[in-house]
């Protein structure tokens, strides 16, 4: 059973359990998946669904930052609860040391010698770490190791 099917089943369970936040979050996620499938005229694979979830989590983190700056803690709390629900469908996140090891291996594999080779290293890491690590952290690590 695919990730999309798991999300649909979780939405049905949230509907039966009358969990409003989970239900609305999962409906929003399924709508985003469906929209991307329609736009690209394909059925999304699990890795594509993960990229949709990553995008939604990133959007919510940006919203939280703006809400907190504006003093709207109620809205920030709502966004945080949505992130918690979305993260249950993400693969296990790597630790910072595991990410650092992967960065070192990618630098060695690509033969990168300086900052101009950052794109090649990031290209290797994007395929290997998609959905399992925060790419802003990866970018910082790659930049610092290539300096």
PDB file of C-alpha atoms in Angstrom:
ATOM      1  CA  UNK A   1       0.000   0.000   0.000  1.00  0.00           C
ATOM      2  CA  UNK A   2       1.398   3.372  -1.044  1.00  0.00           C
ATOM      3  CA  UNK A   3       1.868   6.510   0.982  1.00  0.00           C
ATOM      4  CA  UNK A   4      -1.080   8.238  -0.694  1.00  0.00           C
ATOM      5  CA  UNK A   5      -3.344   5.326   0.261  1.00  0.00           C
ATOM      6  CA  UNK A   6      -2.085   5.515   3.866  1.00  0.00           C
ATOM      7  CA  UNK A   7      -2.957   9.220   3.950  1.00  0.00           C
ATOM      8  CA  UNK A   8      -6.441   8.522   2.553  1.00  0.00           C
ATOM      9  CA  UNK A   9      -7.001   5.824   5.191  1.00  0.00           C
ATOM     10  CA  UNK A  10      -5.796   8.176   7.941  1.00  0.00           C
ATOM     11  CA  UNK A  11      -8.196  10.844   6.685  1.00  0.00           C
ATOM     12  CA  UNK A  12     -11.096   8.375   6.907  1.00  0.00           C
ATOM     13  CA  UNK A  13     -10.024   7.424  10.438  1.00  0.00           C
ATOM     14  CA  UNK A  14      -9.802  11.109  11.437  1.00  0.00           C
ATOM     15  CA  UNK A  15     -13.301  11.647  10.021  1.00  0.00           C
ATOM     16  CA  UNK A  16     -14.708   8.760  12.065  1.00  0.00           C
ATOM     17  CA  UNK A  17     -12.855   9.888  15.213  1.00  0.00           C
ATOM     18  CA  UNK A  18     -14.025  13.494  14.684  1.00  0.00           C
ATOM     19  CA  UNK A  19     -10.447  14.825  14.839  1.00  0.00           C
ATOM     20  CA  UNK A  20     -10.977  18.190  13.163  1.00  0.00           C
ATOM     21  CA  UNK A  21      -7.358  19.342  12.912  1.00  0.00           C
ATOM     22  CA  UNK A  22      -6.103  16.030  11.529  1.00  0.00           C
ATOM     23  CA  UNK A  23      -9.028  15.831   9.120  1.00  0.00           C
ATOM     24  CA  UNK A  24      -8.521  19.324   7.703  1.00  0.00           C
ATOM     25  CA  UNK A  25      -4.741  18.857   7.443  1.00  0.00           C
ATOM     26  CA  UNK A  26      -5.056  15.522   5.639  1.00  0.00           C
ATOM     27  CA  UNK A  27      -7.730  16.899   3.301  1.00  0.00           C
ATOM     28  CA  UNK A  28      -5.422  19.807   2.480  1.00  0.00           C
ATOM     29  CA  UNK A  29      -2.551  17.381   1.834  1.00  0.00           C
ATOM     30  CA  UNK A  30      -4.652  15.152  -0.414  1.00  0.00           C
ATOM     31  CA  UNK A  31      -5.872  18.214  -2.323  1.00  0.00           C
ATOM     32  CA  UNK A  32      -2.265  19.305  -2.905  1.00  0.00           C
ATOM     33  CA  UNK A  33      -1.343  15.798  -4.092  1.00  0.00           C
ATOM     34  CA  UNK A  34      -4.363  15.658  -6.398  1.00  0.00           C
ATOM     35  CA  UNK A  35      -3.588  19.131  -7.772  1.00  0.00           C
ATOM     36  CA  UNK A  36      -0.027  18.125  -8.618  1.00  0.00           C
ATOM     37  CA  UNK A  37      -1.263  14.913 -10.245  1.00  0.00           C
ATOM     38  CA  UNK A  38      -3.676  16.917 -12.390  1.00  0.00           C
ATOM     39  CA  UNK A  39      -1.082  19.562 -13.274  1.00  0.00           C
ATOM     40  CA  UNK A  40       1.537  16.998 -14.300  1.00  0.00           C
ATOM     41  CA  UNK A  41      -0.960  14.412 -15.626  1.00  0.00           C
ATOM     42  CA  UNK A  42       0.726  11.583 -13.692  1.00  0.00           C
ATOM     43  CA  UNK A  43       0.115   9.440 -10.642  1.00  0.00           C
ATOM     44  CA  UNK A  44       2.581  10.521  -7.989  1.00  0.00           C
ATOM     45  CA  UNK A  45       5.055   8.033  -6.554  1.00  0.00           C
ATOM     46  CA  UNK A  46       5.806   7.901  -2.833  1.00  0.00           C
ATOM     47  CA  UNK A  47       8.884  10.094  -3.306  1.00  0.00           C
ATOM     48  CA  UNK A  48       6.758  12.676  -5.152  1.00  0.00           C
ATOM     49  CA  UNK A  49       4.199  12.616  -2.338  1.00  0.00           C
ATOM     50  CA  UNK A  50       7.037  13.167   0.148  1.00  0.00           C
ATOM     51  CA  UNK A  51       8.150  16.227  -1.825  1.00  0.00           C
ATOM     52  CA  UNK A  52       4.588  17.614  -1.606  1.00  0.00           C
ATOM     53  CA  UNK A  53       4.614  17.044   2.156  1.00  0.00           C
ATOM     54  CA  UNK A  54       8.039  18.725   2.452  1.00  0.00           C
ATOM     55  CA  UNK A  55       6.732  21.754   0.603  1.00  0.00           C
ATOM     56  CA  UNK A  56       3.696  21.981   2.882  1.00  0.00           C
ATOM     57  CA  UNK A  57       5.874  21.717   6.000  1.00  0.00           C
ATOM     58  CA  UNK A  58       8.162  24.450   4.694  1.00  0.00           C
ATOM     59  CA  UNK A  59       5.160  26.709   4.016  1.00  0.00           C
ATOM     60  CA  UNK A  60       3.892  26.166   7.539  1.00  0.00           C
ATOM     61  CA  UNK A  61       7.281  26.945   9.088  1.00  0.00           C
ATOM     62  CA  UNK A  62       7.366  30.230   7.182  1.00  0.00           C
ATOM     63  CA  UNK A  63       3.822  30.989   8.351  1.00  0.00           C
ATOM     64  CA  UNK A  64       4.737  30.234  11.959  1.00  0.00           C
ATOM     65  CA  UNK A  65       7.604  32.690  11.772  1.00  0.00           C
ATOM     66  CA  UNK A  66       5.337  35.421  10.381  1.00  0.00           C
ATOM     67  CA  UNK A  67       2.547  34.715  12.882  1.00  0.00           C
ATOM     68  CA  UNK A  68       4.949  34.835  15.827  1.00  0.00           C
ATOM     69  CA  UNK A  69       6.416  38.123  14.594  1.00  0.00           C
ATOM     70  CA  UNK A  70       2.884  39.523  14.374  1.00  0.00           C
ATOM     71  CA  UNK A  71       1.995  38.260  17.854  1.00  0.00           C
ATOM     72  CA  UNK A  72      -0.575  35.748  16.593  1.00  0.00           C
ATOM     73  CA  UNK A  73       0.375  32.788  18.786  1.00  0.00           C
ATOM     74  CA  UNK A  74      -3.028  31.163  18.222  1.00  0.00           C
ATOM     75  CA  UNK A  75      -2.390  30.854  14.481  1.00  0.00           C
ATOM     76  CA  UNK A  76       1.216  29.757  15.074  1.00  0.00           C
ATOM     77  CA  UNK A  77      -0.017  26.977  17.361  1.00  0.00           C
ATOM     78  CA  UNK A  78      -2.464  25.826  14.691  1.00  0.00           C
ATOM     79  CA  UNK A  79       0.321  25.678  12.089  1.00  0.00           C
ATOM     80  CA  UNK A  80       2.561  23.736  14.505  1.00  0.00           C
ATOM     81  CA  UNK A  81      -0.129  21.109  15.003  1.00  0.00           C
ATOM     82  CA  UNK A  82      -0.459  20.752  11.224  1.00  0.00           C
ATOM     83  CA  UNK A  83       3.315  20.247  10.937  1.00  0.00           C
ATOM     84  CA  UNK A  84       3.159  17.466  13.547  1.00  0.00           C
ATOM     85  CA  UNK A  85       0.482  15.676  11.531  1.00  0.00           C
ATOM     86  CA  UNK A  86       2.368  16.102   8.237  1.00  0.00           C
ATOM     87  CA  UNK A  87       5.641  14.862   9.728  1.00  0.00           C
ATOM     88  CA  UNK A  88       4.081  11.498  10.564  1.00  0.00           C
ATOM     89  CA  UNK A  89       4.160  10.726   6.822  1.00  0.00           C
ATOM     90  CA  UNK A  90       7.810  11.694   6.344  1.00  0.00           C
ATOM     91  CA  UNK A  91      10.650   9.167   6.455  1.00  0.00           C
ATOM     92  CA  UNK A  92      12.775   9.047   9.613  1.00  0.00           C
ATOM     93  CA  UNK A  93      14.909  12.186   9.750  1.00  0.00           C
ATOM     94  CA  UNK A  94      18.679  11.841   9.828  1.00  0.00           C
ATOM     95  CA  UNK A  95      20.723  13.241  12.686  1.00  0.00           C
ATOM     96  CA  UNK A  96      23.136  16.101  12.079  1.00  0.00           C
ATOM     97  CA  UNK A  97      26.121  13.738  12.304  1.00  0.00           C
ATOM     98  CA  UNK A  98      24.548  11.374   9.738  1.00  0.00           C
ATOM     99  CA  UNK A  99      23.976  14.343   7.423  1.00  0.00           C
ATOM    100  CA  UNK A 100      27.595  15.464   7.926  1.00  0.00           C
ATOM    101  CA  UNK A 101      28.812  11.958   7.033  1.00  0.00           C
ATOM    102  CA  UNK A 102      26.657  11.955   3.882  1.00  0.00           C
ATOM    103  CA  UNK A 103      28.000  15.399   2.922  1.00  0.00           C
ATOM    104  CA  UNK A 104      31.586  14.192   3.345  1.00  0.00           C
ATOM    105  CA  UNK A 105      30.882  11.113   1.230  1.00  0.00           C
ATOM    106  CA  UNK A 106      29.213  13.189  -1.509  1.00  0.00           C
ATOM    107  CA  UNK A 107      32.155  15.608  -1.604  1.00  0.00           C
ATOM    108  CA  UNK A 108      34.551  12.683  -1.967  1.00  0.00           C
ATOM    109  CA  UNK A 109      32.355  11.003  -4.604  1.00  0.00           C
ATOM    110  CA  UNK A 110      32.030  14.148  -6.711  1.00  0.00           C
ATOM    111  CA  UNK A 111      35.672  15.161  -6.312  1.00  0.00           C
ATOM    112  CA  UNK A 112      34.599  18.665  -5.230  1.00  0.00           C
ATOM    113  CA  UNK A 113      37.458  20.996  -4.346  1.00  0.00           C
ATOM    114  CA  UNK A 114      35.863  24.381  -3.742  1.00  0.00           C
ATOM    115  CA  UNK A 115      32.677  26.446  -3.559  1.00  0.00           C
ATOM    116  CA  UNK A 116      32.247  26.295  -7.347  1.00  0.00           C
ATOM    117  CA  UNK A 117      31.533  22.549  -7.027  1.00  0.00           C
ATOM    118  CA  UNK A 118      28.672  23.027  -4.561  1.00  0.00           C
ATOM    119  CA  UNK A 119      26.000  22.351  -7.217  1.00  0.00           C
ATOM    120  CA  UNK A 120      27.429  18.927  -8.041  1.00  0.00           C
ATOM    121  CA  UNK A 121      27.546  17.943  -4.372  1.00  0.00           C
ATOM    122  CA  UNK A 122      24.010  19.211  -3.727  1.00  0.00           C
ATOM    123  CA  UNK A 123      22.790  17.289  -6.790  1.00  0.00           C
ATOM    124  CA  UNK A 124      24.157  14.042  -5.362  1.00  0.00           C
ATOM    125  CA  UNK A 125      22.718  14.723  -1.932  1.00  0.00           C
ATOM    126  CA  UNK A 126      19.279  15.716  -3.214  1.00  0.00           C
ATOM    127  CA  UNK A 127      18.665  12.209  -4.531  1.00  0.00           C
ATOM    128  CA  UNK A 128      20.089  10.441  -1.494  1.00  0.00           C
ATOM    129  CA  UNK A 129      18.623  12.554   1.315  1.00  0.00           C
ATOM    130  CA  UNK A 130      15.290  13.697  -0.122  1.00  0.00           C
ATOM    131  CA  UNK A 131      12.725  13.833   2.641  1.00  0.00           C
ATOM    132  CA  UNK A 132      15.193  12.646   5.260  1.00  0.00           C
ATOM    133  CA  UNK A 133      17.016  15.896   6.053  1.00  0.00           C
ATOM    134  CA  UNK A 134      16.546  19.657   6.013  1.00  0.00           C
ATOM    135  CA  UNK A 135      18.236  21.009   2.887  1.00  0.00           C
ATOM    136  CA  UNK A 136      19.067  24.346   4.499  1.00  0.00           C
ATOM    137  CA  UNK A 137      21.223  22.412   6.990  1.00  0.00           C
ATOM    138  CA  UNK A 138      22.751  20.373   4.166  1.00  0.00           C
ATOM    139  CA  UNK A 139      23.540  23.517   2.208  1.00  0.00           C
ATOM    140  CA  UNK A 140      25.277  25.100   5.214  1.00  0.00           C
ATOM    141  CA  UNK A 141      27.348  21.967   5.813  1.00  0.00           C
ATOM    142  CA  UNK A 142      28.381  21.675   2.164  1.00  0.00           C
ATOM    143  CA  UNK A 143      29.286  25.367   2.009  1.00  0.00           C
ATOM    144  CA  UNK A 144      31.387  25.171   5.169  1.00  0.00           C
ATOM    145  CA  UNK A 145      33.237  22.016   4.032  1.00  0.00           C
ATOM    146  CA  UNK A 146      33.997  23.467   0.592  1.00  0.00           C
ATOM    147  CA  UNK A 147      35.417  26.763   1.901  1.00  0.00           C
TER     148      UNK A 147
END
